[in-house]
Coordinates of C-alpha atoms in Angstrom, one line a residue:
M55 CA 3.0 77.5 -13.8
S56 CA -0.1 78.3 -15.9
Y57 CA -3.3 76.4 -15.7
F58 CA -2.7 75.2 -19.3
Q59 CA 0.7 73.8 -18.4
V60 CA -0.7 72.0 -15.3
K61 CA -3.6 70.6 -17.4
T62 CA -1.2 69.5 -20.1
K63 CA 1.1 67.8 -17.6
R64 CA -1.8 66.0 -15.9
K65 CA -3.0 64.8 -19.3
R66 CA 0.4 63.4 -20.2
R67 CA 0.5 61.6 -16.8
E68 CA -2.9 60.1 -17.5
N69 CA -1.7 59.0 -20.9
D70 CA 1.3 57.4 -19.4
H71 CA -0.9 55.4 -17.0
L72 CA -3.1 54.4 -19.8
I73 CA -0.1 53.2 -21.9
L74 CA 1.3 51.3 -18.9
L75 CA -2.0 49.6 -18.3
L76 CA -2.3 48.6 -21.9
I77 CA 1.3 47.2 -21.8
C78 CA 0.5 45.2 -18.7
R79 CA -2.7 43.9 -20.3
N80 CA -0.8 42.9 -23.4
R81 CA 1.9 41.1 -21.4
H82 CA -0.7 39.1 -19.5
A83 CA -2.4 38.3 -22.7
L84 CA 0.8 36.9 -24.0
L85 CA 1.9 35.2 -20.8
F86 CA -1.4 33.5 -20.0
P87 CA -1.3 31.1 -23.1
L88 CA 2.3 30.2 -22.3
F89 CA 1.5 29.5 -18.7
S90 CA -1.5 27.4 -19.6
A91 CA 0.5 25.4 -22.1
A92 CA 3.2 24.7 -19.4
I93 CA 0.6 23.5 -16.9
A94 CA -1.0 21.3 -19.5
C95 CA 2.4 19.7 -20.3
L96 CA 3.1 19.0 -16.6
L97 CA -0.3 17.4 -16.2
L98 CA 0.2 15.3 -19.3
L99 CA 3.6 14.1 -18.0
F100 CA 2.1 13.3 -14.6
A101 CA -0.6 11.2 -16.2
V102 CA 2.0 9.3 -18.3
F103 CA 4.1 8.5 -15.3
S104 CA 1.1 7.4 -13.3
L105 CA 0.2 4.9 -16.0
L106 CA 3.8 3.6 -16.3
S107 CA 4.5 3.2 -12.6
P108 CA 2.8 0.3 -10.9
P109 CA 1.4 1.1 -7.5
L110 CA 2.1 -0.9 -4.4
P111 CA -0.5 -3.7 -4.5
D112 CA -3.6 -2.5 -2.7
H113 CA -4.1 -5.9 -1.1
Y114 CA -1.1 -5.2 1.0
H115 CA -2.8 -5.5 4.3
D116 CA -2.0 -6.1 8.0
H117 CA -0.9 -9.5 9.2
S118 CA -4.0 -9.7 11.3
H119 CA -6.0 -10.0 8.1
V120 CA -3.9 -12.7 6.4
I121 CA -5.2 -15.5 8.5
S122 CA -8.5 -14.6 10.1
P123 CA -11.5 -16.7 10.9
S124 CA -13.5 -14.2 8.8
P125 CA -13.4 -14.5 5.0
S126 CA -10.5 -12.7 3.4
P127 CA -11.2 -10.0 0.8
S128 CA -10.7 -11.0 -2.8
P129 CA -7.3 -10.2 -4.3
S130 CA -7.1 -6.9 -6.1
P131 CA -6.7 -6.9 -9.9
S132 CA -3.6 -4.7 -9.4
L133 CA -1.7 -7.9 -8.5
S134 CA -1.3 -8.7 -12.2
F135 CA 1.8 -6.7 -12.7
N136 CA 2.2 -7.2 -16.5
S137 CA 4.9 -5.7 -18.7
S138 CA 2.8 -2.7 -19.6
E139 CA 2.9 -1.7 -16.0
G140 CA 6.6 -1.4 -15.9
V141 CA 7.8 -5.0 -15.0
I142 CA 10.9 -6.1 -16.9
K143 CA 10.3 -9.1 -19.1
L144 CA 11.6 -12.5 -17.9
E145 CA 13.8 -13.1 -20.9
N146 CA 15.8 -10.0 -20.1
L147 CA 16.6 -11.3 -16.6
K148 CA 17.0 -15.1 -17.1
H149 CA 20.7 -15.0 -16.1
D150 CA 19.9 -13.3 -12.8
L151 CA 16.7 -15.1 -12.0
W152 CA 17.5 -18.7 -12.9
S153 CA 21.3 -19.1 -12.2
T154 CA 23.8 -18.0 -9.6
R155 CA 26.9 -16.0 -10.5
L156 CA 30.2 -17.9 -10.6
S157 CA 28.5 -21.2 -10.0
K158 CA 30.5 -22.8 -12.8
L159 CA 33.6 -22.2 -10.8
Y160 CA 32.5 -24.7 -8.1
Y161 CA 31.8 -28.4 -8.0
G162 CA 31.1 -31.1 -5.4
C163 CA 34.1 -33.1 -4.3
S164 CA 33.8 -35.8 -1.7
N165 CA 36.2 -38.6 -2.7
A166 CA 38.3 -40.1 0.1
S167 CA 42.0 -39.4 0.0
K168 CA 44.5 -42.3 -0.3
H169 CA 45.3 -41.8 3.4
F170 CA 41.7 -42.6 4.5
P171 CA 41.7 -46.2 5.9
V172 CA 39.2 -48.5 4.2
A173 CA 36.6 -50.6 6.0
A174 CA 38.3 -53.9 5.3
L175 CA 41.4 -52.8 7.3
K176 CA 39.8 -51.1 10.2
T177 CA 36.5 -52.7 11.0
H178 CA 36.5 -54.6 14.3
P179 CA 34.8 -58.1 13.8
N180 CA 32.7 -57.9 17.0
R181 CA 31.4 -54.4 17.1
Y182 CA 27.9 -53.6 15.8
L183 CA 26.3 -50.2 15.9
L184 CA 22.5 -49.8 15.5
I185 CA 20.6 -46.5 15.5
A186 CA 17.0 -45.5 15.8
T187 CA 16.3 -42.3 13.9
S188 CA 13.8 -39.6 15.0
G189 CA 11.4 -37.3 13.2
G190 CA 10.3 -36.9 9.6
L191 CA 12.1 -38.0 6.5
N192 CA 14.8 -35.3 6.4
Q193 CA 15.5 -35.3 10.1
Q194 CA 16.0 -39.1 9.8
R195 CA 18.3 -38.5 6.8
T196 CA 20.6 -36.4 9.0
G197 CA 20.7 -39.3 11.5
I198 CA 21.5 -41.9 8.9
T199 CA 24.3 -39.8 7.5
D200 CA 25.8 -39.2 10.9
A201 CA 25.4 -42.9 11.9
V202 CA 27.7 -44.0 9.1
V203 CA 30.4 -41.6 10.3
A204 CA 29.9 -42.7 13.9
A205 CA 30.3 -46.3 12.9
Y206 CA 33.6 -45.3 11.1
I207 CA 34.8 -43.5 14.2
L208 CA 34.1 -46.6 16.4
N209 CA 35.5 -49.1 13.8
A210 CA 32.1 -50.8 13.9
T211 CA 29.8 -52.5 11.5
L212 CA 26.6 -50.5 11.0
V213 CA 23.3 -52.3 10.9
V214 CA 20.9 -50.7 8.4
P215 CA 19.2 -47.9 10.4
K216 CA 15.8 -48.2 11.9
L217 CA 13.4 -45.5 10.8
D218 CA 11.1 -43.7 13.2
Q219 CA 7.6 -45.3 13.0
N220 CA 6.2 -44.0 16.3
S221 CA 6.5 -40.2 16.2
F222 CA 3.9 -37.6 15.2
W223 CA 4.3 -38.7 11.5
K224 CA 3.3 -42.4 12.2
D225 CA 4.8 -43.7 9.0
S226 CA 5.2 -47.5 9.0
S227 CA 7.8 -47.4 6.2
D228 CA 11.2 -49.1 6.9
F229 CA 14.5 -48.2 5.4
T230 CA 14.1 -50.5 2.4
E231 CA 10.8 -49.0 1.4
I232 CA 12.3 -45.5 1.1
F233 CA 16.0 -46.0 0.2
D234 CA 17.7 -48.4 -2.1
V235 CA 19.4 -50.6 0.6
G236 CA 21.5 -52.6 -1.9
W237 CA 23.0 -49.4 -3.3
F238 CA 23.5 -48.0 0.2
I239 CA 25.5 -51.0 1.3
S240 CA 27.6 -51.4 -1.9
F241 CA 28.4 -47.7 -2.3
L242 CA 29.7 -47.5 1.3
S243 CA 31.6 -50.8 1.2
N244 CA 35.0 -49.1 1.1
D245 CA 34.2 -46.8 4.0
V246 CA 32.0 -48.7 6.5
R247 CA 30.7 -52.3 6.5
V248 CA 26.9 -52.2 6.5
I249 CA 24.7 -55.3 7.1
K250 CA 20.9 -55.6 7.1
A251 CA 20.6 -57.4 10.5
L252 CA 22.6 -58.5 13.4
P253 CA 24.2 -61.9 12.7
P254 CA 23.4 -64.9 15.0
L255 CA 26.0 -66.2 17.5
K256 CA 27.5 -69.6 17.2
N257 CA 24.7 -71.1 19.4
G258 CA 22.1 -69.6 17.1
T259 CA 21.0 -66.7 19.4
V260 CA 21.3 -63.0 18.5
V261 CA 23.1 -60.5 20.5
T262 CA 20.7 -58.1 22.4
P263 CA 22.0 -54.6 21.9
S264 CA 22.5 -52.2 24.8
H265 CA 20.4 -49.1 24.4
M266 CA 21.9 -45.7 25.1
R267 CA 21.7 -42.1 24.0
V268 CA 24.6 -39.8 23.2
P269 CA 24.4 -36.0 23.7
R270 CA 23.7 -33.6 20.8
K271 CA 26.8 -32.7 18.8
C272 CA 28.9 -35.5 20.3
T273 CA 32.5 -35.3 19.1
P274 CA 34.7 -38.3 18.0
K275 CA 36.3 -38.2 21.5
C276 CA 32.8 -38.2 23.0
Y277 CA 32.0 -41.4 21.0
E278 CA 35.3 -43.0 22.0
S279 CA 34.8 -42.3 25.7
R280 CA 31.0 -42.9 26.0
V281 CA 30.1 -45.6 23.4
L282 CA 33.3 -47.5 22.7
P283 CA 33.6 -49.1 26.2
V284 CA 30.0 -50.3 26.1
L285 CA 30.5 -51.5 22.6
N286 CA 33.6 -53.5 23.6
K287 CA 31.6 -55.1 26.5
K288 CA 28.2 -55.7 24.9
R289 CA 29.3 -56.1 21.2
A290 CA 26.2 -54.3 20.0
V291 CA 24.9 -50.8 20.9
M292 CA 21.6 -49.2 19.9
L293 CA 21.8 -45.4 19.9
T294 CA 18.3 -44.0 20.3
K295 CA 16.7 -40.8 19.1
F296 CA 19.6 -40.4 16.7
D297 CA 19.5 -37.0 15.1
Y298 CA 22.1 -34.3 15.3
R299 CA 24.1 -36.6 17.6
L300 CA 27.4 -35.9 15.9
S301 CA 29.5 -32.8 16.0
N302 CA 28.9 -30.3 13.3
K303 CA 32.7 -29.7 13.0
L304 CA 34.8 -32.7 12.1
D305 CA 38.1 -33.2 10.2
M306 CA 38.0 -32.9 6.4
E307 CA 38.0 -36.7 5.7
L308 CA 35.0 -37.3 8.0
Q309 CA 33.1 -34.4 6.5
K310 CA 33.7 -35.8 3.0
L311 CA 32.4 -39.2 4.3
R312 CA 29.2 -37.3 5.4
C313 CA 28.9 -36.0 1.8
R314 CA 29.4 -39.4 0.2
V315 CA 26.6 -40.8 2.4
N316 CA 24.1 -37.9 2.0
Y317 CA 24.7 -37.0 -1.7
H318 CA 25.5 -40.4 -3.2
A319 CA 24.7 -43.4 -1.0
L320 CA 21.2 -42.4 0.1
R321 CA 19.2 -43.0 -3.1
F322 CA 15.5 -43.4 -3.1
T323 CA 13.8 -46.6 -4.2
D324 CA 13.0 -47.1 -7.9
P325 CA 9.2 -46.5 -7.4
I326 CA 9.8 -43.2 -5.7
L327 CA 12.4 -42.1 -8.2
A328 CA 10.1 -43.0 -11.1
M329 CA 7.2 -41.0 -9.7
G330 CA 9.4 -38.1 -8.9
K331 CA 10.7 -38.1 -12.5
I332 CA 7.1 -38.0 -13.7
L333 CA 6.4 -34.9 -11.6
V334 CA 9.5 -33.1 -12.8
T335 CA 8.9 -34.0 -16.4
R336 CA 5.3 -32.6 -16.3
M337 CA 6.5 -29.4 -14.6
R338 CA 9.2 -29.0 -17.4
A339 CA 6.4 -29.5 -20.0
K340 CA 4.6 -26.6 -18.5
A341 CA 7.5 -24.1 -18.7
E342 CA 11.2 -23.9 -19.4
H343 CA 11.9 -22.9 -15.8
F344 CA 10.0 -23.4 -12.6
I345 CA 10.2 -22.5 -8.9
A346 CA 9.8 -25.0 -6.1
L347 CA 8.5 -23.5 -2.9
H348 CA 8.8 -25.2 0.4
L349 CA 6.0 -23.2 1.9
R350 CA 6.1 -24.8 5.4
F351 CA 3.1 -23.0 6.7
E352 CA 1.4 -25.9 8.5
S353 CA 0.0 -25.6 12.0
D354 CA 2.8 -27.6 13.6
M355 CA 5.5 -25.3 12.2
L356 CA 3.6 -22.2 13.3
A357 CA 3.1 -23.7 16.8
F358 CA 6.7 -24.6 17.1
S359 CA 7.9 -21.1 16.1
G360 CA 5.6 -19.5 18.6
C361 CA 4.4 -16.9 16.1
Y362 CA 1.0 -15.3 15.9
Y363 CA -0.9 -14.5 12.6
G364 CA -3.9 -12.6 13.8
G365 CA -6.4 -15.4 14.2
G366 CA -7.6 -14.4 17.6
D367 CA -8.4 -16.7 20.5
E368 CA -9.2 -19.6 18.1
E369 CA -5.7 -19.5 16.6
K370 CA -4.0 -19.2 20.0
A371 CA -5.9 -22.2 21.4
L372 CA -5.2 -24.4 18.4
L373 CA -1.5 -23.6 18.1
G374 CA -1.0 -23.6 21.8
A375 CA -2.4 -27.1 22.1
I376 CA 0.0 -28.3 19.3
R377 CA 2.9 -26.5 21.0
K378 CA 2.5 -28.6 24.1
R379 CA 4.1 -31.5 22.1
W380 CA 7.5 -29.9 22.8
K381 CA 7.5 -30.0 26.6
S382 CA 10.7 -27.9 27.0
L383 CA 9.7 -25.0 24.9
H384 CA 9.2 -21.8 26.8
A385 CA 6.2 -19.6 26.6
S386 CA 6.3 -17.8 23.3
N387 CA 6.7 -14.0 22.7
P388 CA 5.3 -13.6 19.2
D389 CA 6.5 -10.1 18.7
K390 CA 10.1 -10.9 19.8
V391 CA 10.1 -14.1 17.7
R392 CA 9.1 -12.1 14.6
R393 CA 11.6 -9.3 15.2
H394 CA 14.3 -12.0 15.3
G395 CA 13.2 -13.3 11.9
R396 CA 12.1 -16.7 13.3
C397 CA 8.5 -16.6 11.9
P398 CA 7.7 -18.1 8.5
L399 CA 6.4 -15.6 6.0
T400 CA 2.8 -15.9 5.1
P401 CA 2.1 -17.3 1.6
E402 CA 1.1 -13.7 0.5
E403 CA 4.4 -12.3 1.8
V404 CA 6.4 -15.0 0.0
G405 CA 4.6 -14.2 -3.2
L406 CA 5.3 -10.5 -2.9
M407 CA 9.0 -11.1 -2.1
L408 CA 9.3 -13.2 -5.3
R409 CA 7.5 -10.6 -7.4
A410 CA 9.8 -8.0 -6.0
L411 CA 12.9 -10.1 -6.9
G412 CA 11.7 -10.0 -10.6
Y413 CA 9.7 -13.3 -11.0
G414 CA 6.6 -12.4 -13.1
R415 CA 3.1 -13.8 -12.7
D416 CA 3.6 -16.1 -15.7
V417 CA 6.2 -18.1 -13.7
H418 CA 5.1 -21.7 -12.7
I419 CA 5.4 -22.5 -9.0
Y420 CA 5.4 -26.0 -7.5
V421 CA 4.4 -25.8 -3.8
A422 CA 5.7 -28.5 -1.5
S423 CA 3.5 -28.4 1.6
G424 CA 1.2 -30.2 3.9
E425 CA -2.2 -28.8 4.9
V426 CA -1.6 -25.0 5.0
Y427 CA -2.9 -23.3 8.1
G428 CA -6.0 -21.2 7.2
G429 CA -6.7 -23.4 4.2
N430 CA -7.4 -22.0 0.7
K431 CA -8.1 -18.5 2.0
T432 CA -4.5 -18.3 3.1
L433 CA -3.3 -19.4 -0.3
E434 CA -5.6 -17.1 -2.4
P435 CA -3.2 -14.1 -2.4
L436 CA -0.2 -16.3 -3.5
K437 CA -2.3 -17.8 -6.2
A438 CA -3.4 -14.3 -7.4
L439 CA 0.3 -13.3 -7.6
F440 CA 1.3 -16.6 -9.3
P441 CA -1.8 -18.2 -11.1
N442 CA 0.4 -21.1 -12.4
F443 CA 0.2 -22.8 -9.0
H444 CA 1.0 -26.5 -8.8
T445 CA 1.3 -29.3 -6.2
K446 CA 1.9 -33.0 -6.6
E447 CA -1.8 -33.5 -6.2
S448 CA -2.5 -31.3 -9.2
V449 CA 0.4 -32.5 -11.4
A450 CA -0.3 -36.2 -10.8
T451 CA -3.5 -38.2 -10.7
K452 CA -5.0 -39.7 -7.5
E453 CA -4.3 -43.2 -9.0
E454 CA -0.6 -42.4 -9.6
L455 CA -0.2 -41.2 -6.0
A456 CA -2.1 -44.0 -4.4
P457 CA 1.0 -46.2 -3.7
F458 CA 2.5 -43.4 -1.7
A459 CA -0.7 -41.9 -0.2
S460 CA -0.6 -43.7 3.2
F461 CA 3.0 -42.9 3.9
S462 CA 4.0 -39.3 4.8
S463 CA 7.8 -40.0 4.3
R464 CA 7.2 -41.3 0.8
L465 CA 5.1 -38.2 -0.1
A466 CA 7.8 -36.0 1.4
A467 CA 10.4 -37.9 -0.8
L468 CA 8.4 -37.0 -4.0
D469 CA 8.4 -33.3 -3.0
F470 CA 12.2 -33.6 -2.2
I471 CA 12.9 -34.8 -5.7
V472 CA 10.9 -32.0 -7.4
C473 CA 12.5 -29.3 -5.2
D474 CA 15.9 -30.7 -5.9
E475 CA 15.4 -30.6 -9.6
S476 CA 13.7 -27.2 -9.7
D477 CA 15.5 -24.2 -11.3
V478 CA 15.0 -22.1 -8.2
F479 CA 14.2 -23.5 -4.7
V480 CA 12.6 -21.2 -2.2
T481 CA 12.4 -22.1 1.4
N482 CA 10.2 -20.4 3.9
N483 CA 12.0 -21.7 7.0
N484 CA 15.3 -23.1 8.1
G485 CA 14.1 -26.6 9.0
N486 CA 15.4 -30.0 8.1
M487 CA 14.2 -30.2 4.5
A488 CA 15.4 -26.7 3.8
K489 CA 18.9 -27.4 5.1
M490 CA 19.2 -30.7 3.3
L491 CA 18.2 -29.3 0.0
A492 CA 20.3 -26.1 0.4
G493 CA 23.4 -28.2 1.0
R494 CA 22.6 -30.6 -1.8
R495 CA 22.0 -27.8 -4.3
R496 CA 25.3 -26.2 -3.3
Y497 CA 27.1 -29.5 -3.8
F498 CA 25.5 -30.1 -7.3
G499 CA 26.3 -26.8 -9.0
H500 CA 25.1 -24.0 -6.7
K501 CA 21.6 -23.9 -8.1
P502 CA 19.7 -20.9 -6.8
T503 CA 18.2 -21.4 -3.3
I504 CA 16.4 -18.4 -1.9
R505 CA 15.9 -18.1 1.9
P506 CA 13.9 -15.0 3.0
N507 CA 16.0 -12.5 5.1
A508 CA 13.0 -12.6 7.5
K509 CA 14.4 -10.3 10.0
K510 CA 14.7 -7.4 7.6
I511 CA 11.7 -8.3 5.4
Y512 CA 9.6 -8.3 8.6
K513 CA 10.4 -4.6 9.1
L514 CA 9.8 -4.0 5.5
F515 CA 6.2 -5.3 5.7
L516 CA 5.6 -3.2 8.7
N517 CA 6.3 -0.1 6.6
R518 CA 4.6 -1.4 3.5
N519 CA 2.0 1.4 3.4
N520 CA 4.6 4.1 3.4
M521 CA 6.5 3.2 0.2
T522 CA 6.0 2.8 -3.5
W523 CA 6.2 -0.5 -5.3
E524 CA 9.6 0.6 -6.7
E525 CA 10.9 1.4 -3.3
F526 CA 9.6 -2.0 -2.0
T527 CA 11.3 -4.0 -4.8
S528 CA 14.6 -2.1 -4.4
T529 CA 14.7 -2.8 -0.7
V530 CA 13.8 -6.5 -1.0
K531 CA 16.6 -7.0 -3.6
S532 CA 19.0 -5.2 -1.3
N533 CA 17.9 -7.2 1.8
Q534 CA 18.2 -10.5 0.0
I535 CA 21.9 -10.1 -0.9
G536 CA 23.5 -13.1 0.9
F537 CA 20.3 -15.1 0.9
M538 CA 20.1 -16.2 -2.7
G539 CA 22.3 -19.3 -2.8
E540 CA 25.4 -17.7 -4.2
P541 CA 28.8 -19.2 -3.6
N542 CA 30.5 -18.1 -0.4
E543 CA 27.4 -16.6 1.1
V544 CA 28.0 -18.4 4.4
K545 CA 31.5 -18.5 6.0
P546 CA 33.1 -21.9 6.1
G547 CA 32.2 -23.7 9.4
R548 CA 29.1 -21.6 10.1
G549 CA 25.7 -23.1 10.1
E550 CA 24.8 -26.8 9.9
F551 CA 27.2 -28.8 7.8
H552 CA 24.3 -30.4 6.0
E553 CA 23.3 -26.9 4.8
N554 CA 26.7 -25.6 4.1
P555 CA 29.0 -28.5 3.2
T556 CA 32.1 -26.4 2.5
S557 CA 34.5 -29.3 3.0
C558 CA 32.9 -31.0 0.0
I559 CA 32.9 -28.1 -2.4
C560 CA 36.0 -27.3 -4.5
G561 CA 36.8 -24.5 -6.9
N562 CA 37.9 -24.6 -10.5
S563 CA 40.2 -21.6 -10.3
D564 CA 41.6 -19.0 -8.0
E565 CA 38.6 -16.8 -8.8
S566 CA 36.4 -19.2 -6.7
S567 CA 38.0 -17.9 -3.6
T568 CA 36.6 -14.4 -4.3
R569 CA 33.4 -13.5 -2.5
V570 CA 30.6 -12.4 -4.9
I571 CA 29.9 -8.8 -4.1
I572 CA 27.0 -6.8 -5.4
S573 CA 26.9 -4.0 -2.8
Q574 CA 29.8 -4.1 -0.3
K575 CA 27.8 -2.5 2.4
N576 CA 24.7 -4.7 2.0
T577 CA 26.7 -7.9 1.5
E578 CA 28.8 -7.5 4.6
E579 CA 25.8 -6.5 6.7
N580 CA 23.6 -9.4 5.5
N581 CA 26.4 -11.9 5.8
K582 CA 26.8 -10.9 9.5
Q583 CA 23.1 -11.5 9.9
N584 CA 23.4 -14.8 8.1
D585 CA 26.2 -15.8 10.5
S586 CA 24.1 -14.7 13.5
D587 CA 21.1 -16.7 12.2
N588 CA 23.3 -19.8 11.8
I589 CA 24.5 -19.4 15.4
I590 CA 20.9 -19.3 16.6
D591 CA 20.1 -22.4 14.4
E592 CA 22.9 -24.2 16.0
Q593 CA 21.6 -23.4 19.4
L594 CA 18.2 -24.6 18.5
T595 CA 19.5 -28.0 17.3
D596 CA 21.4 -28.3 20.6
N597 CA 18.0 -28.3 22.3
N598 CA 16.6 -31.7 22.8
E599 CA 13.3 -30.7 21.2
D600 CA 13.1 -31.4 17.5
M601 CA 12.1 -28.8 14.9
P602 CA 9.2 -30.3 13.1
D603 CA 9.9 -31.8 9.7
M604 CA 7.4 -32.0 6.9
D605 CA 3.9 -33.0 7.9
Y606 CA 1.8 -34.7 5.3
L607 CA -0.9 -36.2 7.4
E608 CA -3.6 -34.0 6.2
N609 CA -2.6 -34.5 2.6
V610 CA -2.5 -38.2 3.1
N611 CA -6.2 -38.2 4.2
E612 CA -7.1 -36.1 1.1
I613 CA -5.4 -38.4 -1.3
R614 CA -7.1 -41.4 0.3

């Protein structure tokens, strides 16, 4: 090959390299703007999604900071989850938020059958039953209800029950100052003969009743074997500390009698009803719908539960001293109690649960509570989540509440009325008031009653820093299936009858026998847990120690 040929070939090769280099440069010149545009689009989309997706509230902090002797940090502005941040407007969710599915298919039914013997035919002329109730208003209400049934079992005349005036609540009110005694006697006249006092004997003296106490959950046979012989001999028997002294499971007719007493015969006095109506009317004037929250976060409730909320030695000493009131309670294991869902949620946790369920910050909340443990600092996060925060003290004037201020049971009766009339009732525990209202709301139309699935929500709050707000809300809604007051949430016969009066609830059609199912897996799992919780509750009420009822002593002092 000649030099010229070699040189020519080399020059061609250099030209080829030059052309290839130019092509590559041109391609990069074309691709770079396209690549840059794509990156810009992705960044723009990311920014839009960031604006539209509300973050998990950054005041989501550890339990140890919720109730602490040191001042709590101010709530973050991110708590105001408005519609621009992705929250669905209330008007689009009214059906789900303010009513229960298939509730119209059910109604309360407690009339006696034609085969139920009336009082005039079965009451023995020389048998008088007296009872002394125990605890706060709602615990006493269970005793009064069961006392009527016990009198029916014993074919005895019932003397108007004596209310507890010596317990922790120290309320001097008698039966006639809380309940309409005339209505009580007349309404029950076909079932049980009720009188106001023991009648005198022929010589003018009054029979001295024999005092005794029956076991918890005493059956009809138990009353016939234990009480009836004494009643026949002494003519009058006083059953002391009468609460949960009648079996939870009775025949249909006796259960219906329970319902007639609890839902119809026990009516508050006119002054209490009038003041309760004022409170409800003023709440209705504020909003079309409102939530009533039985917060139950007073020190006695926390002490009874054996829970710990991060207040250090000061909290342990305070709650430990209160806990000594219940002598048979074992040493508490706070972690174990919380794992089993026996600890009340903090006010902040209740608020976050409600927001996750879809209730916006514009919703009005009426809080039924005594003096909250930790004071206003404990309530600040809840108020930030729901600024429309009300209590009877804020809805009514001090002068209007003055006639009730010295009596914890009368104050509790006012809260009972507002909670009963609310569109949604939220209970933060499974105590006496919660059970009574849950059963009543089922009987009168299955109005929504929300009880936190505390066992699962506890785990959810432990992992709160590892999820988005959307994941949190989705999980809360899933966990709350079976805890929202829907028909058939609790199997018949499970739980306290006062909470689940299935014998007194009838269906309008065959559809009423169908269990409401949203998610088969979650429903079955949560119902099993509901049943398990109810079994534990039954075991607790078998204990001779009383779960604390509502405590209004601190509020009484404030109103005065």
